[in-house]
Tab-separated table of C-alpha atoms and ligand atoms in Angstrom:
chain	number	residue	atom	x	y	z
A	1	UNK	CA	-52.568	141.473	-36.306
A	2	UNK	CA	-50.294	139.483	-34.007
A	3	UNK	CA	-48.605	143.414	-33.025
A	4	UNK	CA	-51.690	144.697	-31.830
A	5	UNK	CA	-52.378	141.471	-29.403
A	6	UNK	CA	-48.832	141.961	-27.994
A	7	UNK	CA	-48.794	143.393	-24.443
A	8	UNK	CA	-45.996	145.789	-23.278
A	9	UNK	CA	-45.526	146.536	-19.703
A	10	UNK	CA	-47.300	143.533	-18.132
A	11	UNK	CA	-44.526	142.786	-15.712
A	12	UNK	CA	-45.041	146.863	-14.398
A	13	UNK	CA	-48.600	146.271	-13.496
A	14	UNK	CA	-50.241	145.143	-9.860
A	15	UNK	CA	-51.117	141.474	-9.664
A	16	UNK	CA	-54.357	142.718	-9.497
A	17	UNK	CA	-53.878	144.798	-12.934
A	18	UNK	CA	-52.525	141.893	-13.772
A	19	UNK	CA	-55.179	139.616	-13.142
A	20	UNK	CA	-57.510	142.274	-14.781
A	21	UNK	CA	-55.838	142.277	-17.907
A	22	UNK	CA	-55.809	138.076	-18.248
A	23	UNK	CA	-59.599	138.457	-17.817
A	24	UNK	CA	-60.006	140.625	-20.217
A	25	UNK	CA	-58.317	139.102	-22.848
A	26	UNK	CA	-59.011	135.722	-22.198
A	27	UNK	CA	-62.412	136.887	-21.037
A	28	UNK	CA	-62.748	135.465	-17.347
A	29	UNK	CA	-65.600	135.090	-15.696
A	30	UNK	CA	-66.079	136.415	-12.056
A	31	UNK	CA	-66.468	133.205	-10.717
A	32	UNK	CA	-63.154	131.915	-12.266
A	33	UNK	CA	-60.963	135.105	-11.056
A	34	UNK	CA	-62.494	134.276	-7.701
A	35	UNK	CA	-61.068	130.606	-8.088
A	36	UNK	CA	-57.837	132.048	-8.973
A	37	UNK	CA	-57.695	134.306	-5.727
A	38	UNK	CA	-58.738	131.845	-4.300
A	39	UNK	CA	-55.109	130.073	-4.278
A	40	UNK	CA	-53.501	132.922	-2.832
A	41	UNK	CA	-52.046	132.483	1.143
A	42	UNK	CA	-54.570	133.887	3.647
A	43	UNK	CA	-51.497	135.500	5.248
A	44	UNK	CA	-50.348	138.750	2.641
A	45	UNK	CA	-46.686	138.349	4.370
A	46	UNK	CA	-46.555	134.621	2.738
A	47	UNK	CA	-47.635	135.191	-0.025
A	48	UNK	CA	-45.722	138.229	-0.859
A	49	UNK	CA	-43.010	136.029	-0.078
A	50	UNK	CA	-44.073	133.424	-2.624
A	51	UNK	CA	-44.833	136.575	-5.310
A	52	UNK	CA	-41.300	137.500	-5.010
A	53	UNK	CA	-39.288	134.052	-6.147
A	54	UNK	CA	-41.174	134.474	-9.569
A	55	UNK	CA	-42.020	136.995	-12.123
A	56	UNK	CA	-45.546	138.178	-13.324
A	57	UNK	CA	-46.976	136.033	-10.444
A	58	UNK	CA	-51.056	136.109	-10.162
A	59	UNK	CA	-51.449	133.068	-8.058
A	60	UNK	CA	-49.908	130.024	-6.324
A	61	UNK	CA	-50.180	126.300	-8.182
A	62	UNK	CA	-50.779	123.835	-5.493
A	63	UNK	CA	-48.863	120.540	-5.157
A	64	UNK	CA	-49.776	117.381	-2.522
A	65	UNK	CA	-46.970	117.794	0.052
A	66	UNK	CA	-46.416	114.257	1.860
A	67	UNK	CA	-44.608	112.088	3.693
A	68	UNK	CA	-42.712	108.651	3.580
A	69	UNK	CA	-42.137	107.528	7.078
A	70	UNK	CA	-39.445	104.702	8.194
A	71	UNK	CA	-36.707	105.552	5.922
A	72	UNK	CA	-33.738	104.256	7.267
A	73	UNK	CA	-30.336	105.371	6.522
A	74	UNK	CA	-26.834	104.367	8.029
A	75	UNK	CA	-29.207	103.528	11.502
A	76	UNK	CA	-31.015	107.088	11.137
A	77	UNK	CA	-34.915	107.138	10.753
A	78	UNK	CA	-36.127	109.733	9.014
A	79	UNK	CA	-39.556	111.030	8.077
A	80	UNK	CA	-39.009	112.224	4.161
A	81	UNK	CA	-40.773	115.080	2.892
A	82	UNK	CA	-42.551	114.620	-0.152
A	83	UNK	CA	-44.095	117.074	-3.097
A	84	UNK	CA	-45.379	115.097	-6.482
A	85	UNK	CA	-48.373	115.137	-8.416
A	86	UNK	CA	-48.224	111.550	-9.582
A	87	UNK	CA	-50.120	109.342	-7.764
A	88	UNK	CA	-48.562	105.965	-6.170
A	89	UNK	CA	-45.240	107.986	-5.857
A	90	UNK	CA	-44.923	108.555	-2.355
A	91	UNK	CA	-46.791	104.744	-1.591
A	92	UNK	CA	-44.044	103.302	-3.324
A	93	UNK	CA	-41.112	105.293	-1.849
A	94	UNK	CA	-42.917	104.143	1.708
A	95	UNK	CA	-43.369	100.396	0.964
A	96	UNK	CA	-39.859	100.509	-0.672
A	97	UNK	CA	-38.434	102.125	2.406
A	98	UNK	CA	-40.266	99.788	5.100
A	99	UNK	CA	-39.157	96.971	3.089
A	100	UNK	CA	-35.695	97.481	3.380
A	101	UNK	CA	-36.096	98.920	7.264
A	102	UNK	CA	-36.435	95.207	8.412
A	103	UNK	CA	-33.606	94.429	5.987
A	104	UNK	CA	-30.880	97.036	8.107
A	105	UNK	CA	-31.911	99.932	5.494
A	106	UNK	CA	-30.296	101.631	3.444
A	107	UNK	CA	-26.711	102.689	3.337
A	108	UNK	CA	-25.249	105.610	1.982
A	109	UNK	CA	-21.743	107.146	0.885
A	110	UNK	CA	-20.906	110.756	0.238
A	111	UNK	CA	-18.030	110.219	-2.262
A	112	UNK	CA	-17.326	113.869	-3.309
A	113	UNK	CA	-18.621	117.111	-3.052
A	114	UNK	CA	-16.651	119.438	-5.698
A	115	UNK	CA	-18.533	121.435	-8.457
A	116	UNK	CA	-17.500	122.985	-11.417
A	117	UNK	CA	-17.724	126.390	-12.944
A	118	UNK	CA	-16.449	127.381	-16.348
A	119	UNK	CA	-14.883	130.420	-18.366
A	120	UNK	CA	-15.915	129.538	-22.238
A	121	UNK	CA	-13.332	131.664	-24.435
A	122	UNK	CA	-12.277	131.767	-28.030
A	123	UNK	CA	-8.229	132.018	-27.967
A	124	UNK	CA	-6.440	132.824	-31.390
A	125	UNK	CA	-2.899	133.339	-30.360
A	126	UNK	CA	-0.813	130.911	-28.970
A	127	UNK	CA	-1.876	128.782	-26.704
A	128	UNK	CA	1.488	127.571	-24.839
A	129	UNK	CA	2.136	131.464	-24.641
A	130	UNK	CA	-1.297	131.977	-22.957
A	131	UNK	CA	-0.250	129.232	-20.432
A	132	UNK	CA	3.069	130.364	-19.468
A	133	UNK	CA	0.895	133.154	-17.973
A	134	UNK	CA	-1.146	131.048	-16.211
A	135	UNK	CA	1.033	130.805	-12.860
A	136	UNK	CA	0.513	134.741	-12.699
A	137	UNK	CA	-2.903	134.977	-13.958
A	138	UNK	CA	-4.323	132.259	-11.631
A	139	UNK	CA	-2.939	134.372	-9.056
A	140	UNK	CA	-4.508	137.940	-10.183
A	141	UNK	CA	-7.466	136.276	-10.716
A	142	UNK	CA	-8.171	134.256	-7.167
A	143	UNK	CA	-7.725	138.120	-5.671
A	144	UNK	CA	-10.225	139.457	-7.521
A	145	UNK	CA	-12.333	136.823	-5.767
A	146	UNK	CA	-11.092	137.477	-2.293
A	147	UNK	CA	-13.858	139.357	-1.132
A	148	UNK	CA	-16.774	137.287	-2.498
A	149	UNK	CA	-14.445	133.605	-1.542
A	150	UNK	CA	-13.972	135.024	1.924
A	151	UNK	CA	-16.952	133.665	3.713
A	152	UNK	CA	-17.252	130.629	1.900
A	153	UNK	CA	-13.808	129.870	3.033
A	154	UNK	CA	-14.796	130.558	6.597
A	155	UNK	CA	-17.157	127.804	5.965
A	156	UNK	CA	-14.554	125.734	5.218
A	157	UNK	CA	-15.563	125.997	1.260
A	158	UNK	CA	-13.649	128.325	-2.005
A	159	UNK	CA	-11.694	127.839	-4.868
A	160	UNK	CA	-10.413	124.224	-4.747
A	161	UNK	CA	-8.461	124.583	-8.352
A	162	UNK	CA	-8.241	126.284	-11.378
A	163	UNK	CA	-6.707	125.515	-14.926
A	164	UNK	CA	-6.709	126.541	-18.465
A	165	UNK	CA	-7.933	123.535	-21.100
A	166	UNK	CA	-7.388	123.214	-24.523
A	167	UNK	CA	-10.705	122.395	-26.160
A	168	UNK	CA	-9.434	123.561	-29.797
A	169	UNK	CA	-9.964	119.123	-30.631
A	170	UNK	CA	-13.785	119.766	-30.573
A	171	UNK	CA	-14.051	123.513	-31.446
A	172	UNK	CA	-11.409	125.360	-33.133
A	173	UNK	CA	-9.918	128.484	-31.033
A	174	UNK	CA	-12.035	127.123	-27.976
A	175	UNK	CA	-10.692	127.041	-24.640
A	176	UNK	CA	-11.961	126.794	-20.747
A	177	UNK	CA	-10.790	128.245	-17.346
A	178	UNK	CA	-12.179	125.399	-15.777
A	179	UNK	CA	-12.695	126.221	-11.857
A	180	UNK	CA	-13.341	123.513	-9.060
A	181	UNK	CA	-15.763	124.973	-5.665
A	182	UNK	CA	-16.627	123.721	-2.518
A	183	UNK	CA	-19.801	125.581	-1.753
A	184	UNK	CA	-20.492	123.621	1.801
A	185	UNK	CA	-24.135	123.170	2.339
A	186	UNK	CA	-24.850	125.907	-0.099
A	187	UNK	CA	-25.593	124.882	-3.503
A	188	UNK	CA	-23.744	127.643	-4.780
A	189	UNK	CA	-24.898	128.742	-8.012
A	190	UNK	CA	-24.806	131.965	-7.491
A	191	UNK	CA	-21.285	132.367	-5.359
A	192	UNK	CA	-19.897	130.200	-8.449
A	193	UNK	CA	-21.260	132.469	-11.549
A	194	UNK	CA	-20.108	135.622	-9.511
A	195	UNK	CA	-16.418	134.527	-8.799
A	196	UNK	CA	-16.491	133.133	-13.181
A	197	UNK	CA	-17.736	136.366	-14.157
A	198	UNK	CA	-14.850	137.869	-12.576
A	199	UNK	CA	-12.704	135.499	-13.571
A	200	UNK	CA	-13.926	136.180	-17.140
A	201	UNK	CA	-13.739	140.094	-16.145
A	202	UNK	CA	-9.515	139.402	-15.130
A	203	UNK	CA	-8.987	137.150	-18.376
A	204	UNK	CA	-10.401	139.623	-20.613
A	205	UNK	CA	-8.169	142.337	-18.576
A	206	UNK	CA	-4.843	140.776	-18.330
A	207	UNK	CA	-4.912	139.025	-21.943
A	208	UNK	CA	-6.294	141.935	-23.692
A	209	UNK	CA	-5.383	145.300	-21.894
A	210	UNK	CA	-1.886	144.790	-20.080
A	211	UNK	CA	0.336	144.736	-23.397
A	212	UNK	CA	2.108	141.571	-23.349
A	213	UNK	CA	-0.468	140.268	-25.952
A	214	UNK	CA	-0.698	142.222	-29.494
A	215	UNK	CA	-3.056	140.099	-31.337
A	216	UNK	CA	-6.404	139.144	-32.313
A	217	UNK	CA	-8.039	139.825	-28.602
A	218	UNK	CA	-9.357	136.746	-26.173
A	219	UNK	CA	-13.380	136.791	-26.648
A	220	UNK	CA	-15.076	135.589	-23.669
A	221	UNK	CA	-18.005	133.440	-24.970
A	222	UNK	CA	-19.706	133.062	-21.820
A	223	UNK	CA	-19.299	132.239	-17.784
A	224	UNK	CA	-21.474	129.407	-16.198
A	225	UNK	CA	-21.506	126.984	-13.475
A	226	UNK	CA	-22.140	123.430	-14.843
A	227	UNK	CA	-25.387	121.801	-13.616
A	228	UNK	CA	-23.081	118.017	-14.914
A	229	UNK	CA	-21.065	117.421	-10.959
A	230	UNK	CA	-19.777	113.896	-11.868
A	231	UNK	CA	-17.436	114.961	-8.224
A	232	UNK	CA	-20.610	115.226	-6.164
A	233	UNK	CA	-21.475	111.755	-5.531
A	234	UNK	CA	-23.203	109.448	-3.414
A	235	UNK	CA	-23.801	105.837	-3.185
A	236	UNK	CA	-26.601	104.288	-1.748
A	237	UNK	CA	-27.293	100.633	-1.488
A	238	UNK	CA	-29.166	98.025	0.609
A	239	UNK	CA	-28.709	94.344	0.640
A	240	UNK	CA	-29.945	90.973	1.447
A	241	UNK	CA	-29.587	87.063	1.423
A	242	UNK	CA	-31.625	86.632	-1.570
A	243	UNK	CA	-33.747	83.675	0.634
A	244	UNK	CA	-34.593	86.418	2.736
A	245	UNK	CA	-37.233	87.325	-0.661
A	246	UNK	CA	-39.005	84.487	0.106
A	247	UNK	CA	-42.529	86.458	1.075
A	248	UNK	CA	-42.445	88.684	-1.691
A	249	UNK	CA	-44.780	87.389	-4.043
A	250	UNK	CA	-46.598	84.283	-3.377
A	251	UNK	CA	-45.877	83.116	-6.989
A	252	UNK	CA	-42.012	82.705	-7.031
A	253	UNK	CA	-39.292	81.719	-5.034
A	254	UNK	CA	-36.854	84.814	-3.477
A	255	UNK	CA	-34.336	83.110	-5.535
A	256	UNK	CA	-36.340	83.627	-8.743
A	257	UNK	CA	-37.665	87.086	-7.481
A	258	UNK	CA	-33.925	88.152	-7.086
A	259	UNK	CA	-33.202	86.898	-10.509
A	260	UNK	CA	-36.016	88.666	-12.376
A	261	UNK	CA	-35.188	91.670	-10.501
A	262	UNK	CA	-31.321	91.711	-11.888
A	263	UNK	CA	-32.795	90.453	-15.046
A	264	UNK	CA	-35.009	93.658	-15.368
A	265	UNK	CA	-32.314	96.099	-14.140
A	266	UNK	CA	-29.695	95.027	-17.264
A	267	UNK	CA	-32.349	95.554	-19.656
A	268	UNK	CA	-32.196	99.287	-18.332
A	269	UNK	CA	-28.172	99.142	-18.236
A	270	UNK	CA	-28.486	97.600	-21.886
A	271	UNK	CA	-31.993	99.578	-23.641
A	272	UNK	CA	-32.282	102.764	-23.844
A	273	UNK	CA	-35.956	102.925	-24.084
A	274	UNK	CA	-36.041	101.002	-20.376
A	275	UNK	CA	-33.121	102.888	-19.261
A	276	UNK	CA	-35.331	106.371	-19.338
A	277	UNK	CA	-38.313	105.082	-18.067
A	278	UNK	CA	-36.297	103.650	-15.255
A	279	UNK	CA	-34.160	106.245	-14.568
A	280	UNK	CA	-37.308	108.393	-14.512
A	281	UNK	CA	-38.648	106.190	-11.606
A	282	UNK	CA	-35.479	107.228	-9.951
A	283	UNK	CA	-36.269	111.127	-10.287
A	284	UNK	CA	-39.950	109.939	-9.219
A	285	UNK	CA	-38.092	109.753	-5.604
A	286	UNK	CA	-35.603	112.021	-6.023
A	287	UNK	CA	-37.452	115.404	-7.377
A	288	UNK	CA	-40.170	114.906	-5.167
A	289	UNK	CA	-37.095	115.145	-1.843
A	290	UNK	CA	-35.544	118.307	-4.142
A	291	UNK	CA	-38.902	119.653	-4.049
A	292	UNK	CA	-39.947	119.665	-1.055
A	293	UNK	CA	-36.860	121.010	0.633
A	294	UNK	CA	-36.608	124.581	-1.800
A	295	UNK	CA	-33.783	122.731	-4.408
A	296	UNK	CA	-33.527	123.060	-8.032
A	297	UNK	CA	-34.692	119.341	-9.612
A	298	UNK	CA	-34.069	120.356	-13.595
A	299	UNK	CA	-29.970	120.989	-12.024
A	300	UNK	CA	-30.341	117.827	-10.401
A	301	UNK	CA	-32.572	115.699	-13.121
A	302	UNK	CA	-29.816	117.453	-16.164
A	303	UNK	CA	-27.223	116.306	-14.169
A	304	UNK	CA	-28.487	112.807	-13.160
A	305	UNK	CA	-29.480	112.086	-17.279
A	306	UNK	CA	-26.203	113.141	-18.418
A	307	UNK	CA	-23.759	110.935	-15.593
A	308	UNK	CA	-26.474	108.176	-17.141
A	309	UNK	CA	-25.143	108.597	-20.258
A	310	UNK	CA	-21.176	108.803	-18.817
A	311	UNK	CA	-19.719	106.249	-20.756
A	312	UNK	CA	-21.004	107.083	-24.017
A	313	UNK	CA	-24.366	105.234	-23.864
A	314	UNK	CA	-27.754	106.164	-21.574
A	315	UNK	CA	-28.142	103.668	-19.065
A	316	UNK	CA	-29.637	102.571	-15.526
A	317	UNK	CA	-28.767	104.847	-12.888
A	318	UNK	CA	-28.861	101.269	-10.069
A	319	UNK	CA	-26.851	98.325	-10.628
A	320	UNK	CA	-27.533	95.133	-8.853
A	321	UNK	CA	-25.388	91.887	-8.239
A	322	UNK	CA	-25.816	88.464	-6.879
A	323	UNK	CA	-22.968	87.032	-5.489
A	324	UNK	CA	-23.093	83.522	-3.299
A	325	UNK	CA	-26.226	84.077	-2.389
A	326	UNK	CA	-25.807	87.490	-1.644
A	327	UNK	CA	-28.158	90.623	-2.957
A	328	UNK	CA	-26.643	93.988	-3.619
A	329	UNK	CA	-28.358	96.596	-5.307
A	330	UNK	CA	-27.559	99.942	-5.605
A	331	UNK	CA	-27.630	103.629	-6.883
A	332	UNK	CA	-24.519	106.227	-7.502
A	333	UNK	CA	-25.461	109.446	-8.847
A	334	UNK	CA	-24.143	113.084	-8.090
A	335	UNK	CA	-26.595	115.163	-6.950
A	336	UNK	CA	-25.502	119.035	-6.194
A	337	UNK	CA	-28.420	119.764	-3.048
A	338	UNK	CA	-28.352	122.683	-0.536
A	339	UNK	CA	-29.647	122.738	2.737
A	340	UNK	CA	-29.022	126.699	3.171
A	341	UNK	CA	-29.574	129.702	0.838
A	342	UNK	CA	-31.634	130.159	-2.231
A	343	UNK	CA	-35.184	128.845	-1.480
A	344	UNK	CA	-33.953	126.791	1.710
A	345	UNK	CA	-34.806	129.640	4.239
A	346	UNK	CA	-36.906	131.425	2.256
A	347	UNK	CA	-39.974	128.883	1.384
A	348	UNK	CA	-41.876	128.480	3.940
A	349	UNK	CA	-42.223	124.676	3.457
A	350	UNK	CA	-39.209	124.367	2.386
A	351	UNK	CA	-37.635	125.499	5.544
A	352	UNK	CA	-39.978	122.931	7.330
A	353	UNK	CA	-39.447	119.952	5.206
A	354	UNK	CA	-35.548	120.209	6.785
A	355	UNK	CA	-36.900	120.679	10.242
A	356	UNK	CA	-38.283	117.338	9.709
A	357	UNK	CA	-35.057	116.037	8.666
A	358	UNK	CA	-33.053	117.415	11.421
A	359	UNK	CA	-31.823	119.865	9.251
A	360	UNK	CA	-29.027	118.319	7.689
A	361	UNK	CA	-26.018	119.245	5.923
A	362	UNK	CA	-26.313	118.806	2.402
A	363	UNK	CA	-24.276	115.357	2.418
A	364	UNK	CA	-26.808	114.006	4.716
A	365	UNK	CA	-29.567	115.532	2.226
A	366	UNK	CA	-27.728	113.849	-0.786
A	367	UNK	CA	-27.988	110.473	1.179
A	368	UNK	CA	-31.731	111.007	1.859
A	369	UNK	CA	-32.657	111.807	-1.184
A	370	UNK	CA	-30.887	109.208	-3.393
A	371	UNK	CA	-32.354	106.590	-0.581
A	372	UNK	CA	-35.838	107.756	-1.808
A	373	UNK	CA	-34.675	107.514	-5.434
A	374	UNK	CA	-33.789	103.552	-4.761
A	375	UNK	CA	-36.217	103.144	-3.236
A	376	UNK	CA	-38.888	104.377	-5.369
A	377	UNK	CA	-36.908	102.227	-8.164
A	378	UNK	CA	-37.445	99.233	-6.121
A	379	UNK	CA	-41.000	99.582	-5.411
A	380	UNK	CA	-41.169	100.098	-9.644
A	381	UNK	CA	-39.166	97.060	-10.541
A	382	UNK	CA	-40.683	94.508	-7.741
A	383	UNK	CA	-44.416	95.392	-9.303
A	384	UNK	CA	-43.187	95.302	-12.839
A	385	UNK	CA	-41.508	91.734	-11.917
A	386	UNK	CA	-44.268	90.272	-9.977
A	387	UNK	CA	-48.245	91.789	-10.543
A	388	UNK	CA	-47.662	94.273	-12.914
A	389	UNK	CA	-47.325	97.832	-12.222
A	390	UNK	CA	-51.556	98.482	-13.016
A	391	UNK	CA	-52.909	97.371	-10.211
A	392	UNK	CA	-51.256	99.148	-7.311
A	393	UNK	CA	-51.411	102.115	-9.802
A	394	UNK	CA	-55.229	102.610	-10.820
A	395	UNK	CA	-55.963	101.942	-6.784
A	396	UNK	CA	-54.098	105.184	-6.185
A	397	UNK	CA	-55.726	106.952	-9.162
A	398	UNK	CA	-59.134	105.864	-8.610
A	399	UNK	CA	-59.347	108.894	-6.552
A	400	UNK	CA	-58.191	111.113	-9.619
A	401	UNK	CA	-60.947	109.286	-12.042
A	402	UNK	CA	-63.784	109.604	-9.079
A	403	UNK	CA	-63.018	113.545	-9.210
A	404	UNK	CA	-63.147	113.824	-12.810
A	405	UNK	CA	-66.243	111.934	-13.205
A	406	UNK	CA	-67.630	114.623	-10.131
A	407	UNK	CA	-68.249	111.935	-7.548
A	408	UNK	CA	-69.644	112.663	-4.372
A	409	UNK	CA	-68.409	111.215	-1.066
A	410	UNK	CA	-70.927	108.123	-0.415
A	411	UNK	CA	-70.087	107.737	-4.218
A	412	UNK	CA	-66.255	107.648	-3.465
A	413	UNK	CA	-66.706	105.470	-0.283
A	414	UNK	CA	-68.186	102.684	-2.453
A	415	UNK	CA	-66.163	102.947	-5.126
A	416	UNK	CA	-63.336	102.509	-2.827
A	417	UNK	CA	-64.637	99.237	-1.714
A	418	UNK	CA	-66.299	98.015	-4.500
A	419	UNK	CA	-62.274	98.341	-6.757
A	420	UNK	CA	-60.501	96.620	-3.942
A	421	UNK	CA	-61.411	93.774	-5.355
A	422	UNK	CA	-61.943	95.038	-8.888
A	423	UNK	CA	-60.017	96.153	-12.120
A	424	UNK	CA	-59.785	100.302	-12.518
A	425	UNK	CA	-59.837	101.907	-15.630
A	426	UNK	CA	-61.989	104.857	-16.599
A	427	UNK	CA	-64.646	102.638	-18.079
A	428	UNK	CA	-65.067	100.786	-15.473
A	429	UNK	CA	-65.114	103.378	-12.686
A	430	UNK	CA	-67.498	105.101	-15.477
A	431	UNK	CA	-69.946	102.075	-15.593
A	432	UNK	CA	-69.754	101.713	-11.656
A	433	UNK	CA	-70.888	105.089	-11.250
A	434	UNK	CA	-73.528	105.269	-13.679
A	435	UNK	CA	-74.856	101.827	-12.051
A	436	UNK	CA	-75.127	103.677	-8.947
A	437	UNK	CA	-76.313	106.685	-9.921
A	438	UNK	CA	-79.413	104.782	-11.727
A	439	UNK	CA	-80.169	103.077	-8.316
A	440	UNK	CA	-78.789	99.462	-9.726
A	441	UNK	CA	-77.093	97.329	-6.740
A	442	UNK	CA	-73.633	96.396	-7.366
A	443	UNK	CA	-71.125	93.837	-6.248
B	1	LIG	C1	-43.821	105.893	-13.348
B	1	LIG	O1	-43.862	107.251	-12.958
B	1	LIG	C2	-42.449	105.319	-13.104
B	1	LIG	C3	-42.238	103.890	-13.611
B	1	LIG	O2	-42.593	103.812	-14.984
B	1	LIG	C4	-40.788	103.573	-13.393
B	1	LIG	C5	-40.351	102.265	-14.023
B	1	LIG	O3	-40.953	101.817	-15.014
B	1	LIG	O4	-39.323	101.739	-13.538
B	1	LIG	C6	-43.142	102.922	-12.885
């Protein structure tokens, strides 16, 4: 039964065979392949373009694109391009970021920028033998690379170092070539698995075919870059007299703001259940920057969750102290962004979200977009801590339940008055529109 509803060849066809054949099995109607054309670019060059990142592509899947103006960083203003779904996102990064613009901003710190690639091999023979080879080997195996390091180096990126690790205390027989890279403003995923598969090529080649080895032969498991880039860090931070709080919420004291606010930021270094949802606030900020400017935000949301879980134990991504009077509060996280290859140049927004940053190196980029992430964790914590995070939450998706309940625009321009002053929820949006729609007056 299930053989006969299999489909062989679907990546071969047209997108408009393609299309044909969803509608037939799913049984489309006109109308709805019409909506789905209806997402594709009016310009065929674009979207051919788009077509060609993806496989089996029959349409495009459109995300809001914003902005969050007045983000400051080490005295630079910057306009951050924004792409998220989730409503109140993009609000929060900009009242986080104007917030801390009258405070001197935010500052940032570019602490490494080394990645890591690795050779995974099973080893049966002697492993000091293998190493007294290493000198040699290392050398055989950076000239296979020469022609693909070349450019990089030009750059003023390459090889940084290479060595051979035991691993046989986790795994028995298991051992790494473990390879450092500086891949410049490149995020260099692919110049890193093409030099390890070499590497893996030359390891194979000198362990197992030159004859000083008679044994059981080395089995390359695998060759991969690692997404976890604990050496390409930034800090970010802001800070403040915590006095200077004293307008933040009419019902404490800056002092006691600046105290619930630590308060709530060790229950994330100490829970695990807060330390996710807090952390995810983070990548609220941080995806949406990755996003918008054509970069990879599973690499940089894997890698983010596991240097949260560093020291054996998930925790809070920000830390915050209070020291004689004194607010600090900040995030260090490596983040592995490009500002050139891959999708950079290629998307068509993507290339224009860096216009609007100046187009900066991909230090710069790792400083703007961990500045959104603390800032978007700020805006989270100072609602949780003072009104609640409901509120300034159902405003921003009243639009969302107005569409689903098919609200016109008078309907919507009421609504929007008529919840400034009153709870959302999808009853009560529900009970304001049928109120209205029967004629009642409401207030
Ligand atoms: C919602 O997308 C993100 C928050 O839950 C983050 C947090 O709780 O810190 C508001």
């Amino acid at each position: 039964m299930i053989e006969n509803n299999i489909i062989t060849g679907f990546s071969k066809l047209s997108k408009d065979e393609k299309l044909e054949l969803l509608a037939s099995r799913l049984g489309l109607s006109p109308e709805a392949m019409n909506s789905l054309r209806s997402f594709w670019h009016s310009d065929a060059e674009v979207q051919k373009t788009l077509d060609e990142f993806s496989e089996n592509t029959i349409t495009n899947y459109f995300f809001p694109y914003g902005v969050a103006p007045n983000v400051v960083i080490n005295g630079k203003v910057y306009m951050v391009p924004m792409v998220i779904e989730e409503s109140s996102v993009i609000a929060a990064a900009s009242n986080g970021a104007k917030y801390w613009a009258s405070k001197g901003g935010f500052h940032s710190e570019v602490l490494s920028t080394v990645k890591i690639g690795q050779v995974h091999f099973i080893w049966k023979g002697n492993f000091e033998e293998l190493q007294s080879h290493f000198p040699k080997m290392r050398k055989l195996l950076l000239d296979r690379t020469a022609a693909i390091t070349a450019n990089m180096e030009r750059r003023g990126g390459g090889v940084l170092a290479m060595e051979l690790l035991d691993k046989t205390d986790a795994l028995d027989h298991y051992y790494q070539l473990s390879v450092k890279f500086d891949t410049r403003d490149s995020m260099g995923a692919n110049f890193i698995n093409s030099c390890l598969e070499e590497y893996a090529a030359g390891l194979r080649e000198y362990v197992n075919e030159s004859g000083w080895f008679e044994g059981e032969p080395l089995q390359v498991i695998m060759s991969i870059l690692s997404n976890y880039t604990p050496e390409c860090t930034v800090k970010t931070w802001v800070e403040c007299d915590v006095k200077d709080f004293g307008d933040i919420d009419s019902s404490m004291s800056g002092e006691e703001f600046a105290r619930k606010f630590e308060k709530a930021v060790q229950i994330a270094t100490v829970d695990v259940y807060r330390a996710a949802t807090h952390n995810k606030g983070i990548f609220n900020g941080i995806d949406a920057v990755a996003l918008a400017t054509g970069n990879d935000f599973r690499a940089i949301e894997a890698c983010g969750h596991a240097w949260a879980a560093r020291n054996g134990k998930y925790s809070s991504l920000t830390e915050v102290s209070i020291e004689n009077g004194r607010f600090h509060y900040s995030l260090t996280l490596p983040i592995a962004l490009g500002t050139v290859g891959g999708l950079t140049s290629l998307h068509p927004m993507a290339k224009f979200s860096l216009e609007m940053l100046g187009n900066p190196q991909a230090p710069e980029l790792m400083q703007i977009a961990s500045a959104v992430g603390l800032a978007n964790n700020f805006g989270a914590l100072r609602s949780l801590t003072t009104k609640g995070i409901q509120i300034g939450h159902m405003k921003m998706h009243l639009l969302n339940i107005l569409n689903t309940y098919g609200a016109d625009d008078r309907e919507k321009v009421l609504a929007v008055e008529y919840f400034r002053d009153h709870k959302v929820s999808y009853n009560s949006v529900a009970a304001f529109l049928a109120s209205l729609r029967n004629g009642q007056v409401i207030n």
